[in-house]
XYZ file of C-alpha atoms in Angstrom:
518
model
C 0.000 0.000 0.000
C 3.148 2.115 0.755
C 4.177 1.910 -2.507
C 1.230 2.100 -4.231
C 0.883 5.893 -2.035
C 4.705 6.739 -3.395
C 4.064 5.677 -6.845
C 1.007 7.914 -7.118
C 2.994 10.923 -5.362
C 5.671 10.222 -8.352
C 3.335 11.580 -10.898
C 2.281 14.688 -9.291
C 3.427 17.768 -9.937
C 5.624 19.170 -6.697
C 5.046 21.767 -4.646
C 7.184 24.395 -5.281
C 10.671 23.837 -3.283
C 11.156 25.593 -0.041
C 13.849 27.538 -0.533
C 12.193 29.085 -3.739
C 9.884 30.704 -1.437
C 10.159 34.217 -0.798
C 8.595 36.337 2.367
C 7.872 39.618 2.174
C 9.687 42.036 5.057
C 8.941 39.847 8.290
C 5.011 38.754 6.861
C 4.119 35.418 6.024
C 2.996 36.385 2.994
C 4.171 34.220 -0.399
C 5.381 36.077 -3.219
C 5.373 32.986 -5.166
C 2.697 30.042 -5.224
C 2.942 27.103 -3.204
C 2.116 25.025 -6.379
C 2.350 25.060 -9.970
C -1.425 25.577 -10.078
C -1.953 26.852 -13.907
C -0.216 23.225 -14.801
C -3.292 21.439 -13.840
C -5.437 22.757 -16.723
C -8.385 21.299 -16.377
C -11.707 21.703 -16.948
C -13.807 24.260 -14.460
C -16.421 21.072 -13.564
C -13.406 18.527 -12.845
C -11.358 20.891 -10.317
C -12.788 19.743 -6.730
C -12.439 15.576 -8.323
C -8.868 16.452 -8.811
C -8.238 18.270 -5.608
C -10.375 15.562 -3.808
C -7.615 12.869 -4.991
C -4.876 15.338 -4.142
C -4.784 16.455 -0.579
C -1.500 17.754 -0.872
C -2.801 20.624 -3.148
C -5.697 21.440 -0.875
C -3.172 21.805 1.951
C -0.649 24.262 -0.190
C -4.162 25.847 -1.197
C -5.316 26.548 2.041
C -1.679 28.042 2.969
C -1.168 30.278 -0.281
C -3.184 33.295 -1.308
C -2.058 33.036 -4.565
C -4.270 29.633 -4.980
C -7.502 30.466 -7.491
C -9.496 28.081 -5.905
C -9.061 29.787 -2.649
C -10.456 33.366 -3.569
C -11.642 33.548 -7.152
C -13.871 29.861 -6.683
C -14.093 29.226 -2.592
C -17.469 28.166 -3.434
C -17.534 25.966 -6.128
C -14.330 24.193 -5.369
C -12.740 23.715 -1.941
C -16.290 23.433 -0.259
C -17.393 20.713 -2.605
C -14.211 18.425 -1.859
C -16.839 15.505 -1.362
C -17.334 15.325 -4.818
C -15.647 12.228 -6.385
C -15.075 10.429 -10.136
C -16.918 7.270 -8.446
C -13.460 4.760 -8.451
C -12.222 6.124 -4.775
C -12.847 4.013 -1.730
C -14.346 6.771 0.563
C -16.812 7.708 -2.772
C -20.399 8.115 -1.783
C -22.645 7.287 -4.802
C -24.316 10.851 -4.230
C -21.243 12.392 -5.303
C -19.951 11.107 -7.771
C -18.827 12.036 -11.002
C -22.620 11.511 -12.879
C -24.564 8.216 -13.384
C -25.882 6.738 -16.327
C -29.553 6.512 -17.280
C -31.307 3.429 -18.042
C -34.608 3.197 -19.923
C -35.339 -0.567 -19.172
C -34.080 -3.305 -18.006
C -32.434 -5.916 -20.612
C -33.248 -9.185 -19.292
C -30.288 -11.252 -18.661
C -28.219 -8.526 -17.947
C -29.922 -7.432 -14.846
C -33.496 -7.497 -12.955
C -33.875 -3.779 -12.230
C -32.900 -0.151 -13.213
C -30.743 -0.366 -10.396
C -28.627 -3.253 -11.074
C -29.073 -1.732 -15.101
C -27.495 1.140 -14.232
C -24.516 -0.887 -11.764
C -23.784 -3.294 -14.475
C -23.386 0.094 -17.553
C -21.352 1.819 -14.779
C -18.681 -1.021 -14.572
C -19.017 -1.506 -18.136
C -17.931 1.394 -19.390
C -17.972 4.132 -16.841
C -15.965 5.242 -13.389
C -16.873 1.302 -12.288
C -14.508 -0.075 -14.826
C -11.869 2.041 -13.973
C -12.303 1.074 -10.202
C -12.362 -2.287 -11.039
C -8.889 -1.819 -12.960
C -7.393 -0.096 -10.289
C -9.101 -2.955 -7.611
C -6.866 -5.791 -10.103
C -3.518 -4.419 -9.595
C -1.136 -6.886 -8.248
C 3.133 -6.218 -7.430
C 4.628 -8.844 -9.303
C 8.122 -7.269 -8.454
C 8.317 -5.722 -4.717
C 11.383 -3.236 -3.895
C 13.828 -4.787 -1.888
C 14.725 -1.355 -0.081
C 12.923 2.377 -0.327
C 13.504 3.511 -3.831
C 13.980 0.392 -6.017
C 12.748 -0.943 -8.937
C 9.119 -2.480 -8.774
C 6.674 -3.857 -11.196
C 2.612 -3.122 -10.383
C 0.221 -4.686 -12.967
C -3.600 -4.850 -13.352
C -5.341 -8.354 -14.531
C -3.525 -9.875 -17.634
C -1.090 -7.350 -17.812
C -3.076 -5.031 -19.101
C -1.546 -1.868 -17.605
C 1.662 -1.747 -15.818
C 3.516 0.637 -14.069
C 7.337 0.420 -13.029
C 9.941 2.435 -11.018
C 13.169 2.021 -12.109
C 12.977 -0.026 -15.582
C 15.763 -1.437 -16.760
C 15.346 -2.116 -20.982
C 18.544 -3.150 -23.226
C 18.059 -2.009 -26.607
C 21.915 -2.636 -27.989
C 20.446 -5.051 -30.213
C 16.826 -5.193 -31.189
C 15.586 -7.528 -33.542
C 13.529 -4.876 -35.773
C 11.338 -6.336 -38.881
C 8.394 -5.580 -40.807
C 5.971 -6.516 -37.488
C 4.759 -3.769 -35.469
C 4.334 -5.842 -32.321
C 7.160 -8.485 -32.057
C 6.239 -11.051 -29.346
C 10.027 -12.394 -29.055
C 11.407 -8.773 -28.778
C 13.715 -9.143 -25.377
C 15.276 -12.089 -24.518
C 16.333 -12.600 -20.870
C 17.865 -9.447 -18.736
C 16.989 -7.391 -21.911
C 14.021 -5.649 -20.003
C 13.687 -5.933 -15.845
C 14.486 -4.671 -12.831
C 16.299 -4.718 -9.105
C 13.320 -6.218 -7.087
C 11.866 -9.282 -5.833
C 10.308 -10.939 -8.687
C 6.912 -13.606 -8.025
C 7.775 -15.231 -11.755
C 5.108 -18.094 -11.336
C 2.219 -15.624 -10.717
C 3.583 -12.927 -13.238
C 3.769 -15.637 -16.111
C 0.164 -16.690 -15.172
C -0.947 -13.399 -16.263
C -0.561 -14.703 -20.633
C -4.176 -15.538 -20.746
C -4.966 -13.264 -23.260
C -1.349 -12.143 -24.464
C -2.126 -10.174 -27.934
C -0.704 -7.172 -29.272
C -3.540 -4.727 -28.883
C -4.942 -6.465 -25.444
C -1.988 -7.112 -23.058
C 1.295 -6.261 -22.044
C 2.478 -9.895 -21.648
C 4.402 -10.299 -24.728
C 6.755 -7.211 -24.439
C 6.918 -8.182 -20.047
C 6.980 -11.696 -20.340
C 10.766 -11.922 -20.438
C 11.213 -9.124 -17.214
C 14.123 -9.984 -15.062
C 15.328 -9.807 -11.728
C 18.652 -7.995 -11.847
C 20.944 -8.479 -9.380
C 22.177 -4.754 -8.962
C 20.585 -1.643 -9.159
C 20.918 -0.583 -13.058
C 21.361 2.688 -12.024
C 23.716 3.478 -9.441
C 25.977 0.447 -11.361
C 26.304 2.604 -14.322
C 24.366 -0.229 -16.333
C 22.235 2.941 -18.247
C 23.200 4.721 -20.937
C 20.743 7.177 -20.617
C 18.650 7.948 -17.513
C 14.830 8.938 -18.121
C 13.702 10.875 -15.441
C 10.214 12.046 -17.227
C 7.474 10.031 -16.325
C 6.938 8.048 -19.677
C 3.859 6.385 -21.037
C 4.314 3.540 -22.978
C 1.693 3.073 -25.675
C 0.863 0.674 -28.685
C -1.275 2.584 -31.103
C -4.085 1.264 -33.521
C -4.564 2.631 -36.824
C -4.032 6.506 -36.696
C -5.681 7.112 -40.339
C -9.001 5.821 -38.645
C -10.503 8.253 -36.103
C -12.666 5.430 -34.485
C -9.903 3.261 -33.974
C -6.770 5.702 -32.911
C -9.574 7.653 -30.413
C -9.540 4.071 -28.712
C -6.112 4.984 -27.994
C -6.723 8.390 -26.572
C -9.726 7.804 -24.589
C -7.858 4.318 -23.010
C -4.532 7.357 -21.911
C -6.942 8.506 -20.168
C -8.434 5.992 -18.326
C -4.865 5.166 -17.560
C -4.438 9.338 -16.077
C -7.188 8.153 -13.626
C -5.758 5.075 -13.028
C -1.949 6.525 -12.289
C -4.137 9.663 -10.731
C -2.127 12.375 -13.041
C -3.316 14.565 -15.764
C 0.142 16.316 -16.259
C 1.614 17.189 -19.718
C 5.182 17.097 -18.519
C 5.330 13.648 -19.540
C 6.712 11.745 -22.469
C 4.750 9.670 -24.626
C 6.766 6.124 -26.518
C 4.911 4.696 -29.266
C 5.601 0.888 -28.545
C 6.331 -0.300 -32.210
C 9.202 -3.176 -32.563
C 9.187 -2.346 -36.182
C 11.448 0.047 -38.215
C 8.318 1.482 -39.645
C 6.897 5.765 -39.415
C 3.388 6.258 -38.243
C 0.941 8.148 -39.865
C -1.000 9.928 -37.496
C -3.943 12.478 -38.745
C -5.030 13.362 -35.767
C -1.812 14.206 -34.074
C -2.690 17.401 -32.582
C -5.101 15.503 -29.867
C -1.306 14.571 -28.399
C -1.789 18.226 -26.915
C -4.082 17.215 -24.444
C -1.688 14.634 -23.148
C 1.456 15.767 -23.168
C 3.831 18.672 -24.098
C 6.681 17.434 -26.004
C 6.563 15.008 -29.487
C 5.775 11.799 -29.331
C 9.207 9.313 -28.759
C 9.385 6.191 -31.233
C 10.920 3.320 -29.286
C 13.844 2.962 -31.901
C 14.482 6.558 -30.750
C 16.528 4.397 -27.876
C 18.185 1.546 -30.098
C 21.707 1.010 -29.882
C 21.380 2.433 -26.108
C 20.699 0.645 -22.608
C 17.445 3.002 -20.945
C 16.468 3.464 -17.792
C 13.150 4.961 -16.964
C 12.694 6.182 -13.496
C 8.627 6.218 -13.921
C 6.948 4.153 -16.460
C 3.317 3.365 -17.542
C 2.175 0.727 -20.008
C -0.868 2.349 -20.960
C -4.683 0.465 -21.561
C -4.323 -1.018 -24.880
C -7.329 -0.242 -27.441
C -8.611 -3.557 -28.599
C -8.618 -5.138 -25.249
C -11.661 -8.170 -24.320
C -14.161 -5.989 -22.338
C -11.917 -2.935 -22.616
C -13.678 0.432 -23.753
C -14.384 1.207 -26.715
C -13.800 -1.119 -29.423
C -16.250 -4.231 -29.962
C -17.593 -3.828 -26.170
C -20.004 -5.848 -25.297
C -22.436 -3.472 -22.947
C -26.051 -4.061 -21.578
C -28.864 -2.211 -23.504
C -31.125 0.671 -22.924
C -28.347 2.522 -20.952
C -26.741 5.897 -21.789
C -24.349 8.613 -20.452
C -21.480 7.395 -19.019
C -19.871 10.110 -16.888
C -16.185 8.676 -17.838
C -16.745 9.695 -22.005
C -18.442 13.056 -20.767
C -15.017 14.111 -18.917
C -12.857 12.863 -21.414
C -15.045 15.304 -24.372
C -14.237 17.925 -21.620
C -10.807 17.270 -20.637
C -9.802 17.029 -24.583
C -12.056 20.137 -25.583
C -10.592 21.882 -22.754
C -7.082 21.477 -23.284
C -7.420 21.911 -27.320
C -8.688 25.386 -26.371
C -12.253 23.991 -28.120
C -14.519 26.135 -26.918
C -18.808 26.746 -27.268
C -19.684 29.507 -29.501
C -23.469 29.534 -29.541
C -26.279 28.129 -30.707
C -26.932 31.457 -31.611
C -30.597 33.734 -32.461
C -32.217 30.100 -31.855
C -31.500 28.052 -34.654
C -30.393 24.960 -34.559
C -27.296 24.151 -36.283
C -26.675 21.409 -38.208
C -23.580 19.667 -39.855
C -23.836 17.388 -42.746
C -21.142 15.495 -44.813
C -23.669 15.220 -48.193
C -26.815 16.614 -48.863
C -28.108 20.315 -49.642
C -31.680 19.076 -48.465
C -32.127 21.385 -45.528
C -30.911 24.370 -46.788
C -34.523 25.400 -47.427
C -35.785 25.506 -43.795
C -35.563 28.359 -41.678
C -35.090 26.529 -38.723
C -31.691 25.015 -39.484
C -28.230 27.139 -39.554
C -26.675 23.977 -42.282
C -23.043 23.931 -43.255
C -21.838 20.682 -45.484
C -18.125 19.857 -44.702
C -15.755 17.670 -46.198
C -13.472 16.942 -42.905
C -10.094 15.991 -45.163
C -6.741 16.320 -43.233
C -5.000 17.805 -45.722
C -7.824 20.782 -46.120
C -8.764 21.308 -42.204
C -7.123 20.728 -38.865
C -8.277 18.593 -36.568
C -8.626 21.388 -34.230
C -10.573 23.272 -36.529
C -12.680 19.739 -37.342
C -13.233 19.994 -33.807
C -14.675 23.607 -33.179
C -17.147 22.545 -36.181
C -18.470 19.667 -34.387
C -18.308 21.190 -30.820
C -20.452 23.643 -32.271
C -23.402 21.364 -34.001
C -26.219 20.659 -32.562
C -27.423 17.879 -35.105
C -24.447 15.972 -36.918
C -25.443 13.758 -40.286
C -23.303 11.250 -41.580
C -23.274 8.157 -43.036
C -21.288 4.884 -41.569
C -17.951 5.586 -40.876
C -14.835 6.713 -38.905
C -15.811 10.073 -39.197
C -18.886 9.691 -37.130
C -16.748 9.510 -34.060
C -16.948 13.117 -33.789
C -19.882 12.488 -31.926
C -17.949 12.363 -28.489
C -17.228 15.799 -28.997
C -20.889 17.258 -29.305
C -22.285 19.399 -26.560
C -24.789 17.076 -24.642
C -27.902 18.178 -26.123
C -26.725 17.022 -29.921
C -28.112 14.003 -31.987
C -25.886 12.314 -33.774
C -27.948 10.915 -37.157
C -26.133 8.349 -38.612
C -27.710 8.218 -41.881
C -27.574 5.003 -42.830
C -25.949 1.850 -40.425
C -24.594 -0.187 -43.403
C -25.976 -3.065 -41.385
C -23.647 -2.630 -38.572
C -26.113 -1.657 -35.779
C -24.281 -1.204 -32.986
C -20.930 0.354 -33.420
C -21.988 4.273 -33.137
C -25.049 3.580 -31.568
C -22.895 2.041 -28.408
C -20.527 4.710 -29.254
C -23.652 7.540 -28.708
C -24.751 5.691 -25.543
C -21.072 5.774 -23.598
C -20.778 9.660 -24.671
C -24.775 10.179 -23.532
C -25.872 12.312 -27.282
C -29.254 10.900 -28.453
C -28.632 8.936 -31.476
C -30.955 8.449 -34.721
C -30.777 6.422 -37.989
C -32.324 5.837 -41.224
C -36.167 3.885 -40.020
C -37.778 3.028 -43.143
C -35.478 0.500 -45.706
C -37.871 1.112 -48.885
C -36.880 4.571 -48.981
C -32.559 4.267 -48.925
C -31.361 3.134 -52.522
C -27.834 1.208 -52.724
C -26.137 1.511 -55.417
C -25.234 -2.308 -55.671
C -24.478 -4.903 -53.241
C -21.060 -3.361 -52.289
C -17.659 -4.590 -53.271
C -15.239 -5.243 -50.607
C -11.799 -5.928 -51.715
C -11.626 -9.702 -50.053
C -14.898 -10.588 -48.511
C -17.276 -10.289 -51.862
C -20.571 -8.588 -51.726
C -20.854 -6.187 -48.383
C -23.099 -3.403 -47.612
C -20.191 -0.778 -46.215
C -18.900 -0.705 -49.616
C -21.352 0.790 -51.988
C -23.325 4.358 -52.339
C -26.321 5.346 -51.505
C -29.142 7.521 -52.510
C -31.826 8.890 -49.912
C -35.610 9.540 -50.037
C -35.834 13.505 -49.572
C -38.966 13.999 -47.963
C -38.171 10.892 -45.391
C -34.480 12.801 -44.689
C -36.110 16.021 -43.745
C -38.755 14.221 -41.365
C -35.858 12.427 -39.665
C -33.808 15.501 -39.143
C -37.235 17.751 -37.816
C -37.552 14.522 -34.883
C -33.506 15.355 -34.727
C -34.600 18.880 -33.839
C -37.210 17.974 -31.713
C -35.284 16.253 -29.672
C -32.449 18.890 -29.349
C -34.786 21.403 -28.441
C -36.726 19.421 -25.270
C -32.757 18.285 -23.750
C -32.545 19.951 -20.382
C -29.235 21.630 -20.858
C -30.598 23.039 -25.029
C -29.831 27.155 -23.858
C -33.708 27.928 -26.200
C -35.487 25.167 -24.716
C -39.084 25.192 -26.132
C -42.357 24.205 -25.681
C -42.488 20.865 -27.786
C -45.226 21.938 -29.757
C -43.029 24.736 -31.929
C -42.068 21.938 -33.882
């Protein structure tokens, strides 16, 4: 438990030194903070969660009259230091961090709307990160204050070490990504007690994009401290996250990276950017990343490729291996959840951490109309009620950031199946999101609606959407993802007026009407 205190402490940002303070003539007044407090940057609603997991702020607060929270937001923030994300022991459900809705109850899954909601809040909200942190296991204890250790949740699927120890003189670099037989023996490990029988029980589900096992499978028990002997070549003092990326040309599938970082902040309890980022890849390969300025939110410096270090012996003196997208149960790709639940309170603070720290910010709706985005059709353009702008979200033609202020600032989004419809965690919380057409794949951005808590429609009636042909997929033969499609007018317009509808009855729409204006 110790070390699992220290670890946490590791990550935090330090008070400011002592002998950096300054007095003014005999008062015991601070010129200069106690704390770095601008460096937490976070959103206004998640202050008193983050100060409620880090005492040692509250106390520098309550010392320093240069702390905001004291004087500008004494209110909002160090009175409300009950409030919780939902994964800490002393958490009261009453305060935590939201709670998701459930319509009915999906036999099977659960008997009530109680146990409904339970089950969708370990599925995929502040539960399953509690239950993450509740699997951690030390598979390598410290044999004296200050050396290495290895801490790992259930099947490896996040670590975090002190003191690593990784020999890459001679890696064994080809055309895969995600070598399995990378280190051999003393290649990657650390000066600690090491439980090897229970660690190597941990392969269950090694994979590259599920566990850790492969690339820790081989961790060793040194039998000197790496550092002190002189054994590194170069020291890393940075608290580094180690990450294995999916795809980074697909927006659905590299977000599962980004919002899986930040389950792993929660986990590690640390949203600082002063930390370095190491893409995982065992190949000699680039990566092509189009949505690389989301890294912003994360950290402050480029992301590190792990042949960065070859020819060199590293030590890192913090180090996380990061929640890998594709994991079995893991959030957000292929996850099996229970139905006719929505709003997860987890996907609502990662919109608003990443909106926040992008500098994304809510420019309207403005004189009452409701504005729409839509990727293909000039249908609307003819009703008074809609504000409509058609985009074309290419990388080479718009920033992400600026991709991102258009979406922030929709209030019904249209588009048919695809990556691009993964925008819709970045709507404010009274959006639709109207996929036009599901290609047959039901519930990928449905789910995907559900865990960010936007109401989400499709195309109802099938005699009125015209494909093309059957579709032509490169391998599999005839497939419905791979064809065009034309649209009954009349039947688009009445989807997109419920759209509105629904927009203008949610409890946070700034015009709420009367329902019968539409």
């Amino acid at each position: 438990m110790l070390m699992l205190f220290m670890f946490g402490v590791l990550f935090q940002k330090t008070l400011v030194k002592t002998e950096d303070i300054i007095l003014t003539d005999g008062s015991n007044i601070f010129q200069v903070p106690l704390y770095s407090y601008k460096n937490i940057n976070l959103p206004e609603e998640h202050i008193p969660y983050f100060l409620h997991n880090n005492q040692h702020v509250v106390t520098a607060c309550k010392q320093d009259p240069h702390c905001p929270y004291k004087f500008l937001y004494q209110q909002k923030y160090m009175k409300k230091l009950k409030a919780c994300w939902g994964y800490e022991k002393s958490c009261k459900p009453e305060n935590r961090f939201g709670y998701p809705t459930c319509d009915y109850v999906e036999i099977g899954w659960a008997n009530t709307i109680e146990e409904a909601q339970d089950v969708f809040w370990k599925q995929a909200d502040f539960g399953y990160v509690k239950e993450r942190m509740n699997e951690m296991k030390t598979h390598c204890r410290p044999k004296a204050v200050g050396d290495s250790s290895l801490q790992c949740s259930r099947y490896l699927q996040y670590c975090r070490a002190t003191n690593l120890y990784i020999d890459l003189r001679t890696p064994k670099r080809n055309h895969d990504r995600f070598n399995e037989d990378f280190f051999q023996k003393d290649q990657i490990g650390g000066y600690c007690s090491m439980n090897v029988e229970a660690f190597l029980a941990e392969g269950q589900r090694k994979s590259p994009l599920q566990s850790w096992f492969a690339e820790l499978q081989t961790y060793t028990e040194l039998n000197s401290r790496p550092i002190e002997n002189g054994s590194c070549d170069i020291i890393v003092e940075k608290p580094t996250y180690f990450m294995k990326f999916d795809a980074g040309v697909n927006m659905y599938h590299h977000f599962c990276d980004f919002v899986n970082l930040y389950i792993t902040q929660h986990v590690t309890n640390s949203f600082s950017t002063d930390v370095n980022i190491v893409m995982w890849d065992t190949s000699a390969y680039g990566y092509g990343d189009l949505f690389d300025e989301t890294w912003e939110a994360f950290t402050e410096y480029e992301i590190i490729h792990l042949k960065s270090y070859d020819s060199k012996r590293v030590c890192f003196k913090e180090a996380v291996f990061s929640l890998l997208p594709r994991m079995r149960y893991g959030l957000f790709y292929n996850t099996p959840l229970i139905s006719g639940c929505h709003g997860t309170g987890l996907f609502r603070a990662f919109s608003q951490h990443v909106l926040h720290r992008l500098n994304i910010t809510q420019e309207g709706p403005k004189d009452e109309k409701i504005r729409v985005t839509i990727l293909l059709a000039n249908a609307l353009k003819t009703l008074s009620l809609f504000e409509v702008q058609i985009v074309n979200y290419k990388y080479r033609e718009l920033r992400f950031k600026e991709q991102l202020r258009i979406t922030h600032n929709t209030d019904i989004f249209i588009g048919i199946h695809g990556a691009g419809l993964t925008h819709l965690l970045f709507l404010p919380d009274w959006a639709v999101i109207f996929e036009l057409y599901n290609c047959e794949d039901e519930r990928c951005y449905l789910d995907l609606a559900r865990l960010r808590g936007v109401h989400y429609i499709t195309w109802q009636k099938k005699d009125k959407v015209f494909p093309q042909d059957e579709g032509h997929h490169p391998t599999l033969g005839k497939h419905p993802k791979f064809t065009n499609y034309s649209f009954d007018v009349e039947e688009f317009v009445r989807l997109v007026l419920l759209a509105a509808d629904q927009v203008s009855q949610h409890s946070k729409w700034p015009f709420r009407r009367k329902h019968d204006e539409f």
